[in-house]
Coordinates of N, CA and C in Angstrom, one line a residue:
X1 N 3.7 18.8 21.3 CA 3.2 17.5 21.7 C 1.8 17.3 21.0
X2 N 1.6 16.1 20.5 CA 0.3 15.8 19.9 C -0.7 15.3 20.9
X3 N -2.0 15.6 20.5 CA -3.1 15.1 21.4 C -3.7 13.8 20.9
X4 N -3.5 13.5 19.6 CA -4.1 12.2 19.1 C -3.4 11.0 19.7
X5 N -4.2 9.9 19.7 CA -3.6 8.7 20.3 C -2.6 8.1 19.4
X6 N -1.8 7.2 20.0 CA -0.7 6.5 19.3 C -1.3 5.7 18.1
X7 N -2.5 5.1 18.4 CA -3.2 4.3 17.3 C -3.6 5.2 16.1
X8 N -4.1 6.4 16.5 CA -4.5 7.3 15.4 C -3.3 7.9 14.6
X9 N -2.2 8.1 15.3 CA -1.0 8.6 14.7 C -0.5 7.5 13.7
X10 N -0.6 6.3 14.1 CA -0.2 5.2 13.2 C -1.0 5.2 11.9
X11 N -2.3 5.4 12.0 CA -3.2 5.5 10.9 C -3.0 6.7 10.0
X12 N -2.8 7.8 10.6 CA -2.5 9.0 9.9 C -1.2 8.8 9.1
X13 N -0.2 8.2 9.8 CA 1.1 7.9 9.2 C 0.9 7.0 8.0
X14 N 0.1 6.0 8.1 CA -0.2 5.1 7.0 C -0.8 5.8 5.8
X15 N -1.7 6.7 6.0 CA -2.4 7.4 5.0 C -1.4 8.4 4.3
X16 N -0.5 9.0 5.1 CA 0.5 9.9 4.6 C 1.4 9.2 3.6
X17 N 1.8 8.0 4.0 CA 2.7 7.3 3.1 C 2.1 6.6 1.9
X18 N 0.8 6.2 2.0 CA 0.1 5.5 1.0 C -0.8 6.2 0.1
X19 N -1.3 7.4 0.6 CA -2.3 8.2 -0.2 C -2.2 9.6 0.1
X20 N -1.2 10.3 -0.4 CA -0.9 11.7 -0.1 C -2.1 12.6 -0.5
X21 N -2.8 12.3 -1.6 CA -3.9 13.1 -2.1 C -5.0 13.1 -1.0
X22 N -5.3 12.0 -0.4 CA -6.3 11.9 0.6 C -5.8 12.6 1.9
X23 N -4.6 12.4 2.2 CA -4.0 13.0 3.4 C -4.1 14.5 3.3
X24 N -3.9 15.1 2.2 CA -4.0 16.5 2.0 C -5.4 17.1 2.1
X25 N -6.4 16.2 2.0 CA -7.8 16.7 2.1 C -8.3 16.4 3.5
X26 N -8.5 17.4 4.4 CA -8.9 17.1 5.8 C -10.1 16.2 6.0
X27 N -11.1 16.4 5.1 CA -12.3 15.7 5.2 C -12.1 14.2 4.9
X28 N -11.3 14.0 3.8 CA -11.0 12.6 3.4 C -10.2 11.9 4.5
X29 N -9.2 12.6 5.1 CA -8.5 12.0 6.2 C -9.4 11.6 7.3
X30 N -10.3 12.4 7.7 CA -11.2 12.1 8.8 C -12.1 10.9 8.4
X31 N -12.6 10.8 7.2 CA -13.4 9.7 6.8 C -12.7 8.4 6.7
X32 N -11.4 8.5 6.3 CA -10.5 7.3 6.3 C -10.5 6.8 7.7
X33 N -10.2 7.6 8.7 CA -10.1 7.2 10.1 C -11.5 6.6 10.6
X34 N -12.6 7.3 10.2 CA -13.9 6.8 10.6 C -14.1 5.4 10.1
X35 N -13.9 5.2 8.8 CA -14.2 3.9 8.2 C -13.2 2.8 8.6
X36 N -12.0 3.2 8.9 CA -11.1 2.2 9.5 C -11.6 1.7 10.8
X37 N -12.1 2.6 11.7 CA -12.6 2.1 13.0 C -13.9 1.4 12.8
X38 N -14.7 1.8 11.9 CA -16.0 1.1 11.6 C -15.8 -0.3 11.1
X39 N -14.9 -0.4 10.1 CA -14.6 -1.7 9.6 C -13.9 -2.6 10.7
X40 N -13.1 -2.0 11.5 CA -12.5 -2.8 12.6 C -13.5 -3.3 13.5
X41 N -14.5 -2.5 13.8 CA -15.6 -2.9 14.8 C -16.3 -4.1 14.2
X42 N -16.8 -4.0 13.0 CA -17.6 -5.1 12.4 C -16.9 -6.3 12.0
X43 N -15.5 -6.2 11.9 CA -14.7 -7.4 11.6 C -14.1 -8.0 12.9
X44 N -14.5 -7.5 14.1 CA -14.1 -8.1 15.3 C -12.7 -7.7 15.7
X45 N -12.2 -6.6 15.2 CA -10.8 -6.2 15.5 C -10.9 -5.0 16.5
X46 N -9.8 -4.7 17.1 CA -9.8 -3.6 18.1 C -10.1 -2.3 17.4
X47 N -10.9 -1.5 18.0 CA -11.3 -0.2 17.4 C -11.5 0.9 18.5
X48 N -11.6 2.1 18.0 CA -11.6 3.2 19.0 C -12.3 4.4 18.4
X49 N -13.5 4.7 19.0 CA -14.3 5.8 18.5 C -14.2 7.0 19.5
X50 N -13.5 6.9 20.5 CA -13.5 7.9 21.6 C -13.3 9.4 21.2
X51 N -12.4 9.6 20.2 CA -12.2 11.0 19.8 C -13.1 11.6 18.9
X52 N -14.1 10.8 18.3 CA -15.0 11.3 17.3 C -16.1 12.2 17.8
X53 N -16.4 13.2 17.1 CA -17.6 14.0 17.4 C -18.5 14.2 16.2
X54 N -19.7 14.5 16.4 CA -20.7 14.6 15.3 C -20.7 16.0 14.7
X55 N -20.0 16.0 13.6 CA -19.9 17.3 12.8 C -20.8 17.3 11.6
X56 N -21.1 18.4 11.1 CA -22.0 18.6 10.0 C -21.7 17.7 8.8
X57 N -20.4 17.6 8.5 CA -20.0 16.8 7.3 C -19.6 15.3 7.7
X58 N -20.1 14.9 8.9 CA -19.8 13.5 9.3 C -18.9 13.5 10.5
X59 N -18.6 12.3 11.0 CA -17.8 12.1 12.2 C -16.4 12.7 12.0
X60 N -15.9 13.4 13.0 CA -14.5 14.0 13.0 C -13.8 13.7 14.3
X61 N -12.6 13.1 14.2 CA -11.8 12.9 15.4 C -11.3 14.3 15.8
X62 N -11.7 14.8 16.9 CA -11.4 16.2 17.3 C -9.9 16.3 17.7
X63 N -9.3 15.3 18.2 CA -7.9 15.3 18.6 C -7.0 15.3 17.3
X64 N -7.4 14.5 16.3 CA -6.7 14.5 15.0 C -6.9 15.9 14.3
X65 N -8.1 16.4 14.4 CA -8.4 17.7 13.7 C -7.5 18.8 14.3
X66 N -7.4 18.8 15.6 CA -6.5 19.8 16.3 C -5.1 19.7 15.9
X67 N -4.6 18.5 15.9 CA -3.2 18.3 15.6 C -2.9 18.6 14.1
X68 N -3.8 18.2 13.2 CA -3.7 18.4 11.8 C -3.8 19.9 11.4
X69 N -4.7 20.6 12.1 CA -4.9 22.0 11.7 C -3.9 22.9 12.3
X70 N -3.5 22.7 13.6 CA -2.7 23.7 14.3 C -1.2 23.2 14.6
X71 N -0.9 21.9 14.3 CA 0.4 21.4 14.6 C 1.0 20.6 13.5
X72 N 0.7 21.1 12.3 CA 1.1 20.3 11.1 C 2.6 20.0 11.0
X73 N 3.4 20.9 11.2 CA 4.9 20.6 11.1 C 5.3 19.6 12.1
X74 N 4.8 19.7 13.4 CA 5.2 18.7 14.4 C 4.5 17.3 14.0
X75 N 3.3 17.4 13.5 CA 2.6 16.2 13.1 C 3.4 15.4 12.0
X76 N 3.9 16.1 11.0 CA 4.6 15.4 9.9 C 5.9 14.8 10.4
X77 N 6.5 15.5 11.4 CA 7.7 14.9 12.0 C 7.4 13.6 12.7
X78 N 6.3 13.7 13.5 CA 5.9 12.5 14.2 C 5.5 11.3 13.3
X79 N 4.8 11.7 12.2 CA 4.3 10.7 11.2 C 5.5 9.9 10.7
X80 N 6.6 10.6 10.4 CA 7.7 9.9 9.8 C 8.4 8.9 10.8
X81 N 8.1 9.1 12.1 CA 8.7 8.2 13.1 C 7.7 7.2 13.7
X82 N 6.5 7.3 13.2 CA 5.4 6.5 13.8 C 5.6 5.0 13.5
X83 N 5.2 4.2 14.5 CA 5.2 2.7 14.3 C 3.8 2.3 13.8
X84 N 3.8 1.7 12.6 CA 2.6 1.3 11.9 C 2.3 -0.2 12.1
X85 N 3.0 -0.9 13.0 CA 2.8 -2.3 13.1 C 1.4 -2.7 13.4
X86 N 0.7 -1.9 14.2 CA -0.6 -2.3 14.7 C -1.7 -2.0 13.6
X87 N -1.3 -1.4 12.5 CA -2.3 -1.0 11.5 C -2.7 -2.3 10.7
X88 N -4.0 -2.6 10.6 CA -4.4 -3.8 9.9 C -4.4 -3.3 8.4
X89 N -3.6 -4.0 7.6 CA -3.3 -3.5 6.2 C -4.6 -3.7 5.4
X90 N -5.3 -4.8 5.5 CA -6.5 -5.0 4.7 C -7.5 -3.9 5.0
X91 N -7.8 -3.7 6.3 CA -8.8 -2.7 6.7 C -8.4 -1.3 6.2
X92 N -7.1 -1.0 6.4 CA -6.6 0.4 6.0 C -6.8 0.5 4.5
X93 N -6.4 -0.5 3.7 CA -6.5 -0.5 2.3 C -7.9 -0.3 1.8
X94 N -8.9 -1.0 2.4 CA -10.3 -0.9 2.0 C -10.9 0.5 2.4
X95 N -10.5 1.0 3.6 CA -11.0 2.3 4.0 C -10.4 3.4 3.1
X96 N -9.2 3.2 2.7 CA -8.6 4.2 1.9 C -9.2 4.2 0.5
X97 N -9.5 3.0 -0.1 CA -10.0 2.9 -1.4 C -11.4 3.6 -1.4
X98 N -12.2 3.5 -0.3 CA -13.5 4.1 -0.3 C -13.4 5.6 -0.4
X99 N -12.4 6.2 0.3 CA -12.3 7.7 0.2 C -11.6 8.1 -1.1
X100 N -10.9 7.2 -1.8 CA -10.3 7.5 -3.1 C -11.4 7.6 -4.2
X101 N -12.4 6.7 -4.1 CA -13.3 6.6 -5.3 C -14.5 7.5 -5.2
X102 N -14.6 8.3 -4.1 CA -15.7 9.2 -3.9 C -15.1 10.6 -3.6
X103 N -15.8 11.6 -4.0 CA -15.4 13.0 -3.7 C -15.7 13.3 -2.3
X104 N -15.3 14.4 -1.8 CA -15.4 14.7 -0.3 C -16.9 14.9 0.1
X105 N -17.8 15.4 -0.8 CA -19.2 15.5 -0.5 C -19.8 14.1 -0.5
X106 N -19.4 13.2 -1.4 CA -20.0 11.9 -1.5 C -19.6 11.1 -0.3
X107 N -18.4 11.2 0.2 CA -17.9 10.4 1.3 C -18.6 10.9 2.6
X108 N -18.8 12.2 2.7 CA -19.6 12.7 3.8 C -21.0 12.2 3.8
X109 N -21.6 12.2 2.6 CA -23.0 11.8 2.5 C -23.1 10.3 2.9
X110 N -22.1 9.5 2.6 CA -22.1 8.1 3.0 C -22.1 7.9 4.5
X111 N -21.3 8.7 5.2 CA -21.3 8.6 6.7 C -22.7 9.1 7.3
X112 N -23.4 9.9 6.5 CA -24.7 10.4 7.0 C -25.8 9.2 6.9
X113 N -25.5 8.2 6.2 CA -26.4 7.0 6.1 C -26.4 6.2 7.4
X114 N -25.4 6.4 8.3 CA -25.3 5.6 9.4 C -26.0 6.2 10.6
X115 N -26.8 5.3 11.3 CA -27.5 5.8 12.5 C -26.5 6.3 13.6
X116 N -25.3 5.8 13.5 CA -24.2 6.2 14.4 C -24.0 7.7 14.3
X117 N -24.2 8.3 13.1 CA -24.1 9.8 13.0 C -25.5 10.4 12.9
X118 N -26.4 9.7 12.2 CA -27.7 10.3 11.9 C -28.6 10.5 13.2
X119 N -28.6 9.6 14.1 CA -29.5 9.7 15.3 C -29.0 10.8 16.2
X120 N -27.8 10.9 16.6 CA -27.4 12.1 17.4 C -27.5 13.4 16.6
X121 N -27.3 13.4 15.3 CA -27.4 14.6 14.5 C -28.8 15.1 14.5
X122 N -29.8 14.2 14.6 CA -31.2 14.6 14.6 C -31.7 15.0 15.9
X123 N -31.1 14.4 17.0 CA -31.6 14.6 18.3 C -30.9 15.7 19.2
X124 N -29.7 16.1 18.7 CA -28.9 17.0 19.5 C -28.6 18.3 18.7
X125 N -28.3 19.3 19.4 CA -27.9 20.5 18.8 C -26.3 20.4 18.6
X126 N -25.9 20.0 17.4 CA -24.5 19.8 17.2 C -23.8 20.9 16.4
X127 N -24.4 22.1 16.3 CA -23.9 23.2 15.5 C -22.5 23.6 16.0
X128 N -22.2 23.4 17.3 CA -20.9 23.8 17.9 C -19.9 22.7 17.7
X129 N -20.3 21.6 17.0 CA -19.3 20.5 16.8 C -18.8 19.8 18.1
X130 N -19.6 19.8 19.1 CA -19.2 19.4 20.4 C -19.9 18.2 20.9
X131 N -20.7 17.5 20.1 CA -21.5 16.3 20.5 C -20.6 15.1 20.2
X132 N -20.3 14.3 21.2 CA -19.5 13.1 21.0 C -20.3 12.0 20.3
X133 N -19.5 11.3 19.5 CA -20.1 10.1 18.8 C -20.5 9.1 19.9
X134 N -21.8 8.7 19.9 CA -22.3 7.8 20.9 C -22.5 6.4 20.3
X135 N -21.7 5.5 20.8 CA -21.7 4.2 20.1 C -23.0 3.4 20.4
X136 N -23.8 3.9 21.3 CA -25.1 3.2 21.6 C -26.1 3.4 20.4
X137 N -25.8 4.3 19.5 CA -26.6 4.6 18.3 C -26.2 3.6 17.2
X138 N -25.2 2.9 17.4 CA -24.8 1.9 16.3 C -25.8 0.8 16.2
X139 N -26.4 0.7 15.0 CA -27.6 -0.2 14.8 C -27.2 -1.4 14.0
X140 N -28.2 -2.3 13.9 CA -28.0 -3.5 13.1 C -27.8 -3.1 11.6
X141 N -28.6 -2.1 11.2 CA -28.5 -1.6 9.9 C -27.1 -1.0 9.6
X142 N -26.5 -0.4 10.6 CA -25.1 0.1 10.5 C -24.2 -1.0 10.3
X143 N -24.4 -2.1 11.1 CA -23.5 -3.2 11.0 C -23.5 -3.9 9.6
X144 N -24.8 -4.0 9.1 CA -24.9 -4.6 7.7 C -24.3 -3.7 6.6
X145 N -24.5 -2.4 6.7 CA -24.0 -1.5 5.7 C -22.5 -1.5 5.8
X146 N -21.9 -1.5 7.0 CA -20.4 -1.5 7.1 C -19.8 -2.8 6.5
X147 N -20.5 -3.9 6.8 CA -19.9 -5.2 6.3 C -20.1 -5.2 4.7
X148 N -21.2 -4.7 4.2 CA -21.4 -4.6 2.8 C -20.3 -3.8 2.1
X149 N -20.0 -2.6 2.7 CA -18.9 -1.8 2.2 C -17.5 -2.4 2.3
X150 N -17.3 -3.1 3.4 CA -16.0 -3.8 3.6 C -15.8 -4.9 2.5
X151 N -16.8 -5.7 2.2 CA -16.7 -6.8 1.3 C -17.0 -6.4 -0.2
X152 N -17.3 -5.1 -0.4 CA -17.7 -4.6 -1.8 C -16.5 -4.8 -2.8
X153 N -15.3 -4.5 -2.3 CA -14.1 -4.6 -3.2 C -13.1 -5.5 -2.6
X154 N -12.6 -6.4 -3.4 CA -11.5 -7.4 -3.0 C -10.2 -6.6 -2.8
X155 N -9.4 -7.0 -1.8 CA -8.2 -6.4 -1.5 C -7.2 -6.5 -2.7
X156 N -7.2 -7.6 -3.4 CA -6.3 -7.8 -4.5 C -6.7 -6.9 -5.7
X157 N -8.0 -6.8 -5.9 CA -8.5 -5.9 -6.9 C -8.1 -4.5 -6.6
X158 N -8.2 -4.0 -5.4 CA -7.8 -2.7 -5.0 C -6.4 -2.4 -5.3
X159 N -5.5 -3.4 -4.9 CA -4.1 -3.2 -5.1 C -3.7 -3.2 -6.6
X160 N -4.6 -3.8 -7.5 CA -4.3 -3.8 -8.9 C -5.1 -2.7 -9.6
X161 N -5.5 -1.6 -8.8 CA -6.3 -0.6 -9.4 C -5.6 0.8 -9.2
X162 N -5.9 1.7 -10.2 CA -5.4 3.1 -10.1 C -6.7 3.9 -10.2
X163 N -6.8 4.9 -9.4 CA -7.9 5.9 -9.4 C -7.4 7.2 -10.1
X164 N -8.0 7.5 -11.2 CA -7.7 8.8 -11.9 C -8.8 9.8 -11.5
X165 N -8.4 11.0 -11.0 CA -9.3 12.0 -10.6 C -9.3 13.1 -11.8
X166 N -10.5 13.2 -12.4 CA -10.6 14.1 -13.5 C -11.9 15.0 -13.3
X167 N -11.6 16.3 -13.0 CA -12.7 17.2 -12.9 C -13.8 16.7 -11.9
X168 N -13.5 16.1 -10.8 CA -14.5 15.6 -9.9 C -14.9 14.2 -10.1
X169 N -14.6 13.6 -11.2 CA -15.0 12.2 -11.5 C -13.8 11.3 -11.1
X170 N -14.1 10.2 -10.5 CA -13.1 9.2 -10.1 C -13.1 8.0 -10.9
X171 N -12.2 7.9 -11.9 CA -12.2 6.7 -12.8 C -11.3 5.7 -12.2
X172 N -11.8 4.4 -12.2 CA -11.0 3.3 -11.6 C -10.6 2.4 -12.8
X173 N -9.3 2.2 -13.0 CA -8.8 1.3 -14.0 C -7.8 0.3 -13.3
X174 N -7.6 -0.8 -14.0 CA -6.5 -1.7 -13.6 C -5.2 -1.0 -13.8
X175 N -4.2 -1.4 -13.1 CA -2.9 -0.8 -13.3 C -2.4 -1.1 -14.7
X176 N -2.7 -2.2 -15.2 CA -2.3 -2.5 -16.6 C -2.9 -1.6 -17.6
X177 N -4.2 -1.4 -17.4 CA -5.0 -0.5 -18.4 C -4.6 0.9 -18.3
X178 N -4.1 1.4 -17.2 CA -3.7 2.8 -17.0 C -2.5 3.0 -18.0
X179 N -1.6 2.1 -18.2 CA -0.5 2.2 -19.1 C -0.9 2.1 -20.5
X180 N -2.1 1.7 -20.8 CA -2.5 1.5 -22.2 C -3.3 2.8 -22.7
X181 N -3.6 3.7 -21.8 CA -4.3 4.9 -22.1 C -3.6 5.7 -23.2
X182 N -4.3 6.1 -24.3 CA -3.8 6.9 -25.3 C -4.2 8.3 -25.1
X183 N -3.7 9.2 -25.8 CA -4.1 10.6 -25.8 C -5.6 10.8 -26.1
X184 N -6.1 10.0 -27.0 CA -7.5 10.0 -27.4 C -8.4 9.5 -26.2
X185 N -7.9 8.5 -25.5 CA -8.6 8.0 -24.3 C -8.7 9.1 -23.3
X186 N -7.6 9.8 -23.1 CA -7.6 10.9 -22.0 C -8.6 12.0 -22.4
X187 N -8.7 12.3 -23.7 CA -9.7 13.3 -24.1 C -11.1 12.8 -23.8
X188 N -11.3 11.5 -24.1 CA -12.7 11.0 -23.8 C -13.0 11.0 -22.3
X189 N -12.0 10.7 -21.5 CA -12.2 10.7 -20.0 C -12.5 12.2 -19.6
X190 N -11.8 13.1 -20.1 CA -12.1 14.5 -19.8 C -13.5 14.9 -20.2
X191 N -14.0 14.4 -21.4 CA -15.3 14.7 -21.8 C -16.4 14.0 -20.9
X192 N -16.1 12.8 -20.5 CA -17.0 12.1 -19.6 C -17.1 12.7 -18.3
X193 N -16.0 13.3 -17.8 CA -16.0 13.9 -16.5 C -17.0 15.1 -16.4
X194 N -17.4 15.6 -17.5 CA -18.4 16.7 -17.4 C -19.9 16.2 -17.4
X195 N -20.0 14.9 -17.5 CA -21.4 14.3 -17.6 C -21.9 14.2 -16.1
X196 N -22.9 15.0 -15.8 CA -23.5 15.0 -14.4 C -24.2 13.7 -14.1
X197 N -24.6 12.9 -15.1 CA -25.3 11.7 -14.9 C -24.4 10.5 -14.6
X198 N -23.1 10.7 -14.8 CA -22.1 9.7 -14.5 C -21.7 9.8 -13.0
X199 N -21.9 8.8 -12.2 CA -21.7 8.8 -10.8 C -20.5 8.1 -10.4
X200 N -19.8 8.6 -9.4 CA -18.6 8.0 -8.8 C -18.9 6.7 -8.0
X201 N -18.0 5.7 -8.1 CA -16.9 5.6 -8.9 C -17.2 5.1 -10.3
X202 N -16.4 5.5 -11.3 CA -16.6 5.1 -12.7 C -15.6 4.0 -13.1
X203 N -16.0 2.8 -13.3 CA -15.0 1.8 -13.6 C -14.8 1.7 -15.2
X204 N -13.5 1.7 -15.5 CA -13.1 1.8 -16.9 C -12.2 0.7 -17.3
X205 N -12.4 0.1 -18.5 CA -11.5 -0.9 -19.1 C -11.0 -0.4 -20.5
X206 N -9.8 -0.8 -20.9 CA -9.3 -0.6 -22.2 C -9.5 -1.9 -23.0
X207 N -10.2 -1.9 -24.1 CA -10.4 -3.1 -24.8 C -9.2 -3.4 -25.7
X208 N -9.3 -4.5 -26.5 CA -8.2 -5.0 -27.3 C -7.9 -4.0 -28.4
X209 N -8.9 -3.2 -28.8 CA -8.6 -2.2 -29.9 C -8.2 -0.9 -29.4
X210 N -8.1 -0.8 -28.0 CA -7.7 0.5 -27.4 C -8.9 1.4 -27.1
X211 N -10.1 0.9 -27.3 CA -11.2 1.7 -26.9 C -11.6 1.6 -25.4
X212 N -12.4 2.5 -24.9 CA -12.8 2.5 -23.5 C -14.1 1.8 -23.3
X213 N -14.2 0.9 -22.3 CA -15.4 0.3 -21.9 C -15.8 0.9 -20.5
X214 N -16.9 1.6 -20.5 CA -17.3 2.3 -19.2 C -18.4 1.4 -18.5
X215 N -18.1 1.1 -17.3 CA -19.1 0.3 -16.5 C -20.1 1.3 -15.8

C-alpha cells in the first residue's frame, strides 16, 4: 500500500510517462512536485503542500519519498494504473521543463530562493529532515518569483523544444533543429559542455549554413 495521496500519485505517474530521465532522479522528481504545487497555488488552482518537509536540498514530500525509496515495484505498478485526469497539463509541462533545463544542484538552489523554504531552514533545526513546510512563510516575493518562473517559457515553445544533456550542460533546441545537428555540431556541443562559464539552460539554434548559434 502506498502512503502518497491520489493527487501525488497522478503527478508521479505523469512524470513517469512524460520524462523518465527526471523520474529516475529522486531530487528532480521532488522538485517537479514542489513546483507543480507552487505554480498551482499562484495560478489559483487546487494545490497541496501537506506532505512536504524542509530538507537540506529543498522541499521534499516525505510520503512520496518513502514510497519511491522503499516501495518502487509497487509504485510502478500503481503508476501504470493511475488516473491523471486531474493533472493540469500546462502546469505539469512547465514544472517539468524547469527541472529538465537545470541540473539537480541548480534546481535545489532555486528552491532555496523561496522564503517558503528559506525562513524555516534558517529558524529551525531541520537536520533530521522532520520540519514540515509551513505555508505561513510564503511571501509576496515568493508569489512574484513563482509567477515569473511560470510565465518565463511559453507552453508551445516548451512542446517544440528538446533538451540535450551533455556532461552536466542542458542544451535547449527546437525539435526541428535537433534533427539538423551534424557530427561536427555534436563535437562542438561536447566542447562547450566543458566551459564552466556557460550556465544552464543553454539555448542553441542551427543557422542556415548548419552552424550553431549559442544564446
